[in-house]
Coordinates of C-alpha atoms in Angstrom, one line a residue:
X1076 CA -17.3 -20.9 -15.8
X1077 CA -14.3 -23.2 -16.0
X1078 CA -11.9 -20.5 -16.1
X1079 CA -13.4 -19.0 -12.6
X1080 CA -13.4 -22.0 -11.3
X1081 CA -9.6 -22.0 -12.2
X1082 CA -8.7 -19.1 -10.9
X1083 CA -10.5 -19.6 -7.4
X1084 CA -8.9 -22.8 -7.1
X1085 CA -5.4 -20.9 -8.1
X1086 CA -6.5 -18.1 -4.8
X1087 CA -7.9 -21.1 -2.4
X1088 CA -3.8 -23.1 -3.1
X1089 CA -2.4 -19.4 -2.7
X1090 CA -3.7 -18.9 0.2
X1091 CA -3.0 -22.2 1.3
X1092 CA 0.8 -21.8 0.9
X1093 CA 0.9 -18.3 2.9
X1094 CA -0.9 -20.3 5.8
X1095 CA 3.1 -21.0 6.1
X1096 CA 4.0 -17.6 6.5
X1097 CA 0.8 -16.6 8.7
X1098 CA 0.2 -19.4 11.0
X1099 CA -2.1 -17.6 13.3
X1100 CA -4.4 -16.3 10.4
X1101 CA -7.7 -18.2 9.7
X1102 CA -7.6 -19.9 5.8
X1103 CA -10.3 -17.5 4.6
X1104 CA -8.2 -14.2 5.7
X1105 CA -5.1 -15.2 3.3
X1106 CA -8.1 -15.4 1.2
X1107 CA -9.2 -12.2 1.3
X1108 CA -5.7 -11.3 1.7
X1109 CA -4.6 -12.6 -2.0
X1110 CA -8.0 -10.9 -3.3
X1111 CA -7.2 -7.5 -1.8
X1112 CA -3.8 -7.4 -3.2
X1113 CA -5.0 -7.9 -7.0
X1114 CA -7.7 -5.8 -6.0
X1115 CA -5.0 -2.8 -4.9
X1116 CA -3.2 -3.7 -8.7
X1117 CA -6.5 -3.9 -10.6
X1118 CA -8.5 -0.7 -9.3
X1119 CA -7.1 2.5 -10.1
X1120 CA -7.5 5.1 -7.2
X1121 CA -7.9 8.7 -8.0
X1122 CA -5.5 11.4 -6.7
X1123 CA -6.9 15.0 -5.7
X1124 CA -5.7 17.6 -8.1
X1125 CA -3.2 19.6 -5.3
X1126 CA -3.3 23.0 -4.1
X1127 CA -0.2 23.8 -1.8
X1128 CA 1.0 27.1 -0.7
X1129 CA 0.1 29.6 1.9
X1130 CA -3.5 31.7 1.3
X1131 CA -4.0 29.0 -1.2
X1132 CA -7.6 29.4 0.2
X1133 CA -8.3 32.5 -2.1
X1134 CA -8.3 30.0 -5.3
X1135 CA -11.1 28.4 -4.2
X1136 CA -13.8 30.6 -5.8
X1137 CA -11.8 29.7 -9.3
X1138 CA -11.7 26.0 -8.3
X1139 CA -14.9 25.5 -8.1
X1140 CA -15.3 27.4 -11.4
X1141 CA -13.0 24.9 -13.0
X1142 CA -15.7 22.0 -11.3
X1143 CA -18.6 23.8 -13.3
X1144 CA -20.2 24.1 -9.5
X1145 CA -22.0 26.8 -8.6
X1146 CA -23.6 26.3 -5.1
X1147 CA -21.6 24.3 -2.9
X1148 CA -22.4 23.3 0.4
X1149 CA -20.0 23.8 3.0
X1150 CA -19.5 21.4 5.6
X1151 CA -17.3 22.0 8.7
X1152 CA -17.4 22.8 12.6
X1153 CA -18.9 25.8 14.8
X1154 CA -15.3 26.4 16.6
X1155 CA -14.1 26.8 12.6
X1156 CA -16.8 29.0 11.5
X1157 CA -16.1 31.5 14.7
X1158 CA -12.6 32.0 14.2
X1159 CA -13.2 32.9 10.6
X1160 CA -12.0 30.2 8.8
X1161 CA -14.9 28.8 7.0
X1162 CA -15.2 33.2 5.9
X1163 CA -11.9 32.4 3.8
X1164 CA -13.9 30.6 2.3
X1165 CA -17.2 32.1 1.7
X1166 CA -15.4 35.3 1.0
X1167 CA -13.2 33.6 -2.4
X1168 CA -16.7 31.8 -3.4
X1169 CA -18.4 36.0 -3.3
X1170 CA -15.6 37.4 -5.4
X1171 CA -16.9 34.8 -8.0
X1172 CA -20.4 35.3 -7.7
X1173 CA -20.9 31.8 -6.2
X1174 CA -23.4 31.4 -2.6
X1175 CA -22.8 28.4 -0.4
X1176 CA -24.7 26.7 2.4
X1177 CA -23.1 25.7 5.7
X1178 CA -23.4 22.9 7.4
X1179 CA -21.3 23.1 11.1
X1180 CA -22.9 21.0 13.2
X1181 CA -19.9 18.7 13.3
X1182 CA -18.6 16.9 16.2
X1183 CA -15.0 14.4 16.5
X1184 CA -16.4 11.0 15.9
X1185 CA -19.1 12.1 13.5
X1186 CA -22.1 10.3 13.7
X1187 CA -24.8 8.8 11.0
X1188 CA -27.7 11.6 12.3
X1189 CA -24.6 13.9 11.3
X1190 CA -24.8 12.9 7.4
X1191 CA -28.3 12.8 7.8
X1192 CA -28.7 16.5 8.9
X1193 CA -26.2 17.6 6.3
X1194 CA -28.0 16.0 3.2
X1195 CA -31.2 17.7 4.2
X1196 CA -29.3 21.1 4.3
X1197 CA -27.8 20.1 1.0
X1198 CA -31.0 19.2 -0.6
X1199 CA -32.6 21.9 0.6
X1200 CA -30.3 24.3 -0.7
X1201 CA -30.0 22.6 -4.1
X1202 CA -26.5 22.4 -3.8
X1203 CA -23.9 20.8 -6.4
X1204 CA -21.1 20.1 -5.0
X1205 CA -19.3 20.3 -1.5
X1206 CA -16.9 21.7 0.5
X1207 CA -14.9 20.1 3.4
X1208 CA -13.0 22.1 6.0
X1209 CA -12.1 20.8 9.2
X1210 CA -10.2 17.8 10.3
X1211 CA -10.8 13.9 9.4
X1212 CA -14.5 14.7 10.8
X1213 CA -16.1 17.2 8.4
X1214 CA -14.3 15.3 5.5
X1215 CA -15.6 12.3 6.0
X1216 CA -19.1 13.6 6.7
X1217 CA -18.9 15.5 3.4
X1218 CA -18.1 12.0 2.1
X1219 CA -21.0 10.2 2.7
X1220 CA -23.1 13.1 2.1
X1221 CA -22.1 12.9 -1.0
X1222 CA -22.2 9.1 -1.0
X1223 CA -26.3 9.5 -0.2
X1224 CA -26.9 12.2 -2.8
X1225 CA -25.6 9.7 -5.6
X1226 CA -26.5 6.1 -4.3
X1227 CA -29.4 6.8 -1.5
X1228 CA -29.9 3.7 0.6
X1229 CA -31.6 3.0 3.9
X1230 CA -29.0 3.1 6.4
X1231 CA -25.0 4.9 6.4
X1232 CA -24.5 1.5 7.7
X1233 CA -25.2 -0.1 4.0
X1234 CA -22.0 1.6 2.6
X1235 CA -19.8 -0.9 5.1
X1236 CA -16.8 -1.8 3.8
X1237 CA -15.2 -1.8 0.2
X1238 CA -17.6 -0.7 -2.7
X1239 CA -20.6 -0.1 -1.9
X1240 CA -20.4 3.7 -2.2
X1241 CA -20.1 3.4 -6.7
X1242 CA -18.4 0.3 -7.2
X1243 CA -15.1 1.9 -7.8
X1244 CA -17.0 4.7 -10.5
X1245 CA -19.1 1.8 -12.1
X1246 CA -22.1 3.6 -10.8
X1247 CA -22.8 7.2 -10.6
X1248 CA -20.6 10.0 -9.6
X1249 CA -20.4 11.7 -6.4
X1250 CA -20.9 15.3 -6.2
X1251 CA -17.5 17.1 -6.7
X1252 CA -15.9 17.4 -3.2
X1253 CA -13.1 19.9 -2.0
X1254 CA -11.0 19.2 0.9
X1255 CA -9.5 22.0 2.6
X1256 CA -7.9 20.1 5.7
X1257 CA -7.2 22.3 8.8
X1258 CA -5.1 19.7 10.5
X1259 CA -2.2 17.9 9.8
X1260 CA -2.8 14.3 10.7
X1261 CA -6.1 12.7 9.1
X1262 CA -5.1 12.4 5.0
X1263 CA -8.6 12.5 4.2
X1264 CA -7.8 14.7 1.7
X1265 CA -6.3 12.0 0.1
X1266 CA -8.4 8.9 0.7
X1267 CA -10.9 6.6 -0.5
X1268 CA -12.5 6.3 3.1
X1269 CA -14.6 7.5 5.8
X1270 CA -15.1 6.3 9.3
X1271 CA -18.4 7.6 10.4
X1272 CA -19.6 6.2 14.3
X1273 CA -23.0 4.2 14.6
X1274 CA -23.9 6.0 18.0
X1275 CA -26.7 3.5 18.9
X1276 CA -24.4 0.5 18.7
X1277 CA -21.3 2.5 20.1
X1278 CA -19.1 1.4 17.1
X1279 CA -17.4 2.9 14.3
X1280 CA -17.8 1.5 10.5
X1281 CA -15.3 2.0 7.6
X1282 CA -16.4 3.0 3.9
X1283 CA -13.9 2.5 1.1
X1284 CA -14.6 3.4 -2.2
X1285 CA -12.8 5.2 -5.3
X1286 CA -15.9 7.7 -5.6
X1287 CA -15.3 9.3 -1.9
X1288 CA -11.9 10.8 -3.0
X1289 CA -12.2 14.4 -3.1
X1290 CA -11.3 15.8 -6.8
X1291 CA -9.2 19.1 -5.3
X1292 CA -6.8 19.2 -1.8
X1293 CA -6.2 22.6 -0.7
X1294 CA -3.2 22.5 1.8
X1295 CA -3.0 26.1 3.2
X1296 CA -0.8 26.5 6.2
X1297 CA -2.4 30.0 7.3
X1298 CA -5.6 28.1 8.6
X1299 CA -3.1 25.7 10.8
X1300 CA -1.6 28.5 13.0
X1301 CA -4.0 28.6 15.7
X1302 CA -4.0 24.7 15.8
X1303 CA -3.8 24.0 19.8
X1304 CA -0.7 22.0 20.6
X1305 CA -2.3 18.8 21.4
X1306 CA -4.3 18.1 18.3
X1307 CA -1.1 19.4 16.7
X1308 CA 0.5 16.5 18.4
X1309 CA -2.9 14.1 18.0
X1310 CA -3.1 14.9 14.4
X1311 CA 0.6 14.5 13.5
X1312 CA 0.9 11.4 15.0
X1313 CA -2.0 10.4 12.9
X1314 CA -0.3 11.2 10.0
X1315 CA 2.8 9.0 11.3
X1316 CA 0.4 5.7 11.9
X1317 CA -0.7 5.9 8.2
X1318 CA 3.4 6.2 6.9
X1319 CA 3.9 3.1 8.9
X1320 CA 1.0 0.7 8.8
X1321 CA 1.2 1.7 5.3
X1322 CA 5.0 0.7 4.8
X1323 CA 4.6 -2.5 6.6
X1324 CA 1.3 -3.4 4.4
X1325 CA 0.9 -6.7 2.4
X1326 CA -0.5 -4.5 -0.2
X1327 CA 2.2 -2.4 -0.4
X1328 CA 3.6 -1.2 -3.7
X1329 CA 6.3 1.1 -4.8
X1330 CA 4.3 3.6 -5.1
X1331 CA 3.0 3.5 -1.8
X1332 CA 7.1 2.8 -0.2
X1333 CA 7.8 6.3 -2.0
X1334 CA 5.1 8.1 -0.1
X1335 CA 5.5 6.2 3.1
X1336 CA 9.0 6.9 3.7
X1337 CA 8.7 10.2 2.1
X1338 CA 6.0 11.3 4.7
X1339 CA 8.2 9.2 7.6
X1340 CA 10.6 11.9 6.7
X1341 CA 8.9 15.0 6.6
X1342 CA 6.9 13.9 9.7
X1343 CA 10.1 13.6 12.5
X1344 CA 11.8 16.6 10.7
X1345 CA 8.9 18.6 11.3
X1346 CA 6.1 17.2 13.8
X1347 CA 7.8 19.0 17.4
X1348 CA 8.5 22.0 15.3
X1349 CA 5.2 22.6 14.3
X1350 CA 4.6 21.2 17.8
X1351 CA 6.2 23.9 19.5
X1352 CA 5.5 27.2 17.3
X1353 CA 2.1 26.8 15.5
X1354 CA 3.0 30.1 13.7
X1355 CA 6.1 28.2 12.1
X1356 CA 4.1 28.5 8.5
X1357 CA 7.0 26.0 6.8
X1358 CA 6.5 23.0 9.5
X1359 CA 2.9 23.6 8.9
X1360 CA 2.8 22.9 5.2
X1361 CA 5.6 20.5 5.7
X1362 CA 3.2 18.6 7.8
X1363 CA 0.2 19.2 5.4
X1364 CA 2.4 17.7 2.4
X1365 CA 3.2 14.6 4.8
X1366 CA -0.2 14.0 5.7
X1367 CA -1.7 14.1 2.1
X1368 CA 1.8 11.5 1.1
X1369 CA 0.4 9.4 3.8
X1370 CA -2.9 9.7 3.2
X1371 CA -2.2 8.6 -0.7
X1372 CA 0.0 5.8 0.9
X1373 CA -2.6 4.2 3.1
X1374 CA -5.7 4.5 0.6
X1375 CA -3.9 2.1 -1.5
X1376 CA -2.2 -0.2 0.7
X1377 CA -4.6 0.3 3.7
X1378 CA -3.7 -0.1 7.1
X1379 CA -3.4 -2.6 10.5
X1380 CA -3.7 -3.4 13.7
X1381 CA -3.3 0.1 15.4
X1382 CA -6.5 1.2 13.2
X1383 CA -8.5 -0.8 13.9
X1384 CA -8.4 -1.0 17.7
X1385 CA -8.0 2.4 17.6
X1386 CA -11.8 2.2 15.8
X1387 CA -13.4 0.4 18.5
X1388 CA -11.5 3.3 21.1
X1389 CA -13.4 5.6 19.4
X1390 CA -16.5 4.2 19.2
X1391 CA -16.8 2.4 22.9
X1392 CA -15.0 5.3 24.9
X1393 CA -15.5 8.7 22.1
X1394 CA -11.4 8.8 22.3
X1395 CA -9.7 11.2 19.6
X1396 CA -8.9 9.0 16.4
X1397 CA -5.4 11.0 16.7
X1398 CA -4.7 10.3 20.3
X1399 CA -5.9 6.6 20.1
X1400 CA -3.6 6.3 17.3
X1401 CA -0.3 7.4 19.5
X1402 CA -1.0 5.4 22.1
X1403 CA -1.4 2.1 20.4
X1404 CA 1.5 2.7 18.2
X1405 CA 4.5 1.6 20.1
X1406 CA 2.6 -1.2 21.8
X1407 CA 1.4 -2.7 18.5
X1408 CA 5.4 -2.1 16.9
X1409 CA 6.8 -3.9 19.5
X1410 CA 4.5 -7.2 19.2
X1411 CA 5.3 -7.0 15.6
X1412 CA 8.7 -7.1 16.6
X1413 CA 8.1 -9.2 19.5
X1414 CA 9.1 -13.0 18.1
X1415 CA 11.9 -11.7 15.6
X1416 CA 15.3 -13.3 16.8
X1417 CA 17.6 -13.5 14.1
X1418 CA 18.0 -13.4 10.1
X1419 CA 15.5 -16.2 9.2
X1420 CA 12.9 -14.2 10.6
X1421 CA 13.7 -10.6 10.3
X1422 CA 10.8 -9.4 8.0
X1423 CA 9.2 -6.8 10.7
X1424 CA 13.2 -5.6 11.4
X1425 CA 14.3 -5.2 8.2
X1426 CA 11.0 -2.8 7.6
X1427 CA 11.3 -0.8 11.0
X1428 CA 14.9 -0.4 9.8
X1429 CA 14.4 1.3 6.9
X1430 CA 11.8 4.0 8.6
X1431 CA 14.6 4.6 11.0
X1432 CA 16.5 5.6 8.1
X1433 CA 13.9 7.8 6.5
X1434 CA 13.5 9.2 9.7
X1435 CA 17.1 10.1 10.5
X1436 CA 17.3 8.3 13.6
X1437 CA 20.3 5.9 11.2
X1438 CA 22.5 5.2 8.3
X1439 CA 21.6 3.1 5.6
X1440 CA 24.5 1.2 6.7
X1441 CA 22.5 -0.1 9.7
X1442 CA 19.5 -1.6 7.6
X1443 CA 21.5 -4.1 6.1
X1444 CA 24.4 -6.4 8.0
X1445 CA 24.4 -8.7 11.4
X1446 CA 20.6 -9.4 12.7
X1447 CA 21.6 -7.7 16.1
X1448 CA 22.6 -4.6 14.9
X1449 CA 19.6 -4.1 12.5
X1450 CA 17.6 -5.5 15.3
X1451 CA 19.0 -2.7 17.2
X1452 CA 17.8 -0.2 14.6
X1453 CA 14.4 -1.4 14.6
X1454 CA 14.4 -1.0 18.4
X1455 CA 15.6 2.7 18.3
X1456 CA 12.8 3.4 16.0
X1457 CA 10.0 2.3 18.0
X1458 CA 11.9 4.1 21.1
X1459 CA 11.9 6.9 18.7
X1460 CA 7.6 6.9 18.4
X1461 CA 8.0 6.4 22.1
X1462 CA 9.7 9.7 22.8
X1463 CA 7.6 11.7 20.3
X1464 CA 4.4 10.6 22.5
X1465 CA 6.0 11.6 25.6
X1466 CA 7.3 15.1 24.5
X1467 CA 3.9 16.0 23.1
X1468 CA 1.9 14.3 26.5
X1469 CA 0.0 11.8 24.8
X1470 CA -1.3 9.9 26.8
X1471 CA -0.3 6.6 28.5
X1472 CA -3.3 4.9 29.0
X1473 CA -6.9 5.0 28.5
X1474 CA -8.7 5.9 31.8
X1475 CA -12.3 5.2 30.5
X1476 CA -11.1 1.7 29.3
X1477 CA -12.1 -0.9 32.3
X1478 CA -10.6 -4.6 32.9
X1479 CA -14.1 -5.9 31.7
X1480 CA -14.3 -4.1 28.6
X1481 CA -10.5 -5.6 27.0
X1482 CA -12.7 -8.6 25.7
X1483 CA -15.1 -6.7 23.9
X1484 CA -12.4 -4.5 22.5
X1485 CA -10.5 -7.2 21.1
X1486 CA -13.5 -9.6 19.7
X1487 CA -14.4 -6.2 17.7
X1488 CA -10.5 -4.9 16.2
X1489 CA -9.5 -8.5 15.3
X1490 CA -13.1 -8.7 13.8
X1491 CA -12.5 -5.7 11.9
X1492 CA -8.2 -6.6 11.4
X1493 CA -9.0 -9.9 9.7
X1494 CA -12.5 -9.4 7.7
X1495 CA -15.2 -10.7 9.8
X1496 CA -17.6 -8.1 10.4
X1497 CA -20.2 -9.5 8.8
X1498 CA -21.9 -12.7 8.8
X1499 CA -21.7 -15.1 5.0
X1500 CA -25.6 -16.0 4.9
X1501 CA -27.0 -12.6 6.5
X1502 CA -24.8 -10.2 4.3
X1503 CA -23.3 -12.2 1.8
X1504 CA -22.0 -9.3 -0.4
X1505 CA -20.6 -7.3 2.4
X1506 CA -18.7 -10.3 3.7
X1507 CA -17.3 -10.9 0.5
X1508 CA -15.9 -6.8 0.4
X1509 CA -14.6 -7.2 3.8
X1510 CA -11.1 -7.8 3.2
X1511 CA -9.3 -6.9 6.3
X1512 CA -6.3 -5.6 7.2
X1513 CA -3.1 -6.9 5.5
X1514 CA -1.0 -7.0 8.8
X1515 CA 2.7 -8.1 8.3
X1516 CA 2.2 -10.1 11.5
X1517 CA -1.7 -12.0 12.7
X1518 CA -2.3 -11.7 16.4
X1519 CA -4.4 -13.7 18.6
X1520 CA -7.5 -12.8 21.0
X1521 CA -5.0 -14.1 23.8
X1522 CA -1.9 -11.1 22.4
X1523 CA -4.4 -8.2 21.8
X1524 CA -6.0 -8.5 25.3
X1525 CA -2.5 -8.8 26.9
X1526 CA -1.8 -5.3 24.2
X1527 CA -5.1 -3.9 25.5
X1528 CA -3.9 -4.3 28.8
X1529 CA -1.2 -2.4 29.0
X1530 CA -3.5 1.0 28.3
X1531 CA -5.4 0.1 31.3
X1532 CA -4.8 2.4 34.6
X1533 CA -3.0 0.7 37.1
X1534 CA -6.1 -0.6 39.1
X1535 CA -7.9 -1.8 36.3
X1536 CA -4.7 -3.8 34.8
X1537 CA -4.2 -5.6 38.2
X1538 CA -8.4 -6.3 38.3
X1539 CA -7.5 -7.8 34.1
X1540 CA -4.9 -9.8 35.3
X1541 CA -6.6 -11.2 38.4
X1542 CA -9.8 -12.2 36.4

């Protein structure tokens, strides 16, 4: 008992001392902060055995012989199953011997009824395992499908935040998962988490745990082909927001730089290429690869600000997760950049410099030296997301968002940014899990409406700024 009570005091003086460095973040978010970070050092996180190469789809009959599965049920979406891409995969399972059930009722911004409807088709067809293919949506249905089939509760809701899935493979193991991704962008492939939207509050919740990472990726860039252009572009820029937010993390390790700056790389090399020809098979599994480094990045060191507004996008106005992502990007660089105005205070530059780098937008040369050069650097790389949003027409702002909603939208991502979804005395355990985001900058209610308000349309920002 003494010895706890040591090492909270040691976390509460911790926390304490980065109050310096965070001004603008409440006591008990350093708190979580500090516990996050051990956390991240303390809890190993599973990597997906990886499958890369084109018509790496055909080994999946003999993957799932290697699970010691037999009867998998295959989750996915009715646009997927008519162009013949869920057939890839029934058609490697029959050479094998192995049947399947499908599951396609899957929609972007999956809901809980979703999961629901899938674990009765799972049940029903005494299943064993399952198969995701699809973007971010199918995988993270497949997730907490698998999450009810192992730990049944109540509600999707009770899985909320970190842990409550198998406490980190204390508890019972999920059913083996596959992931075959048939985007570029999401890195579910690769993650601990799902983001699954509770329709009746119109809000999206996030479920960490170790158990939800799928135990084989397949990255095959012959189901990627037909990708339309802009959830190419959606998708891709996805994948971009996790290199980042995952770079800049408090939680960051070297690990997580490596893949980062790796996927940083492989992501402006190859994003308008794949853009531009969908039939270029190399930018296509250039892109898978740097979605599944980004993915592995940001399940270990998490993500920030652009997530989780991006979260309450989705879940207020049913925007893409993809498209949400690229247009809160730059907007959410530059405040991070916004109060940085020479070398004593440079943390956010230095960072933006060295993704400029990876991104061969500068020389290593220019990450290092006089504050106004590297400042300059930093600048050119958020100009740089900037351009990549324009040539692939993402859009500029969000025409369903109104003046009267920036509030709302706010109260909810700085709720979810810092760690206070949930209330101490109602949901004491939840609370405690719900670390936050480990931001490299805090922002106010005041600076994420004024951010907010820049996505408005033209009418509704002069109605925001006349309230």
């Amino acid at each position: 008992m003494r010895r706890s009570i040591k090492v909270a005091i040691l976390l509460v003086i911790a926390a304490a001392v980065s109050k310096r460095k965070y001004p603008k973040a409440a006591l008990i978010s350093l708190l979580k902060r500090l516990i996050g970070y051990l956390a991240s050092r303390a809890i190993a996180t599973p990597t997906p055995r990886l499958v890369a190469k084109a018509g790496a789809t055909s080994q999946l009959g003999s993957l799932l012989k290697d699970l010691q599965c037999k009867k998998p049920l295959i989750v996915s979406d009715e646009v997927l199953v008519k162009h013949g891409l869920v057939k890839k995969c029934t058609d490697s399972l029959q050479e094998h011997g192995y049947g399947s059930e499908i599951f396609d009722k899957i929609e972007p911004n999956p809901t809980t009824h979703m999961i629901e409807q899938g674990l009765e088709v799972y049940k029903a067809g005494n299943c064993d395992s399952i198969i995701a293919v699809g973007g971010g949506s199918p995988m993270d249905v497949a997730k907490i499908i698998g999450a009810k089939v192992c730990n049944p509760r109540p509600r999707i809701e009770d899985y909320q935040g970190f842990f409550q899935v198998n406490m980190a493979g204390l508890g019972k193991d999920l059913p083996p998962l596959v992931a075959i991704p048939t985007t570029a962008g999401t890195g579910s492939e690769a993650t601990v988490a799902a983001v699954i939207t509770v329709k009746e509050e119109n809000k999206k919740i996030a479920i960490a745990d170790t158990g939800l990472v799928p135990r084989v990726a397949i990255l095959d860039p012959e189901l990627l082909t037909k990708l339309p252009k802009h959830i190419t572009a959606a998708t891709g820029m996805d994948a971009l927001t996790h290199a980042i937010e995952s770079y800049v993390s408090g939680w960051a390790s070297s690990y997580t730089v490596e893949c980062s700056l790796a996927a940083t790389s492989l992501i402006f090399k190859n994003i308008f290429a794949s853009y531009s020809d969908g039939a270029n098979l190399d930018a296509r599994e250039q892109m898978l690869k740097a979605s599944f480094q980004a993915g592995s990045a940001f399940t270990r060191a998490n993500v920030g600000y652009v997530h989780a507004i991006a979260h309450q996008f989705g879940g207020m106005f049913h925007t893409p997760h993809g498209v949400a992502n690229a247009m809160l990007l730059p907007h959410v660089l530059e405040f991070y950049l916004a109060d940085e105005q020479d070398s004593g205070n440079s943390h956010c530059t230095k960072l933006f410099c060295n993704l400029a780098v990876s991104a061969g937008l500068a020389e290593e040369s220019s990450a290092t030296g006089e504050f106004k050069h590297m400042r300059a650097c930093a600048d050119k790389f958020v100009d740089a997301v900037r351009d990549l949003n324009a040539k692939m027409d993402i859009p500029l702002v969000l025409k369903e968002m109104k003046a009267s909603d920036v509030k709302e939208v706010a109260v909810r991502a700085l709720q979810e940014a810092h760690g206070e979804q949930h209330s101490l005395f109602a949901k004491p355990m939840m609370y405690t899990l719900d670390l936050g985001y480990p931001v490299p900058k805090y922002m106010t209610q005041d600076e994420c409406e004024t951010l907010l308000a820049k996505l408005l349309t033209q009418e509704e920002r002069q109605g925001w700024k006349s309230a």
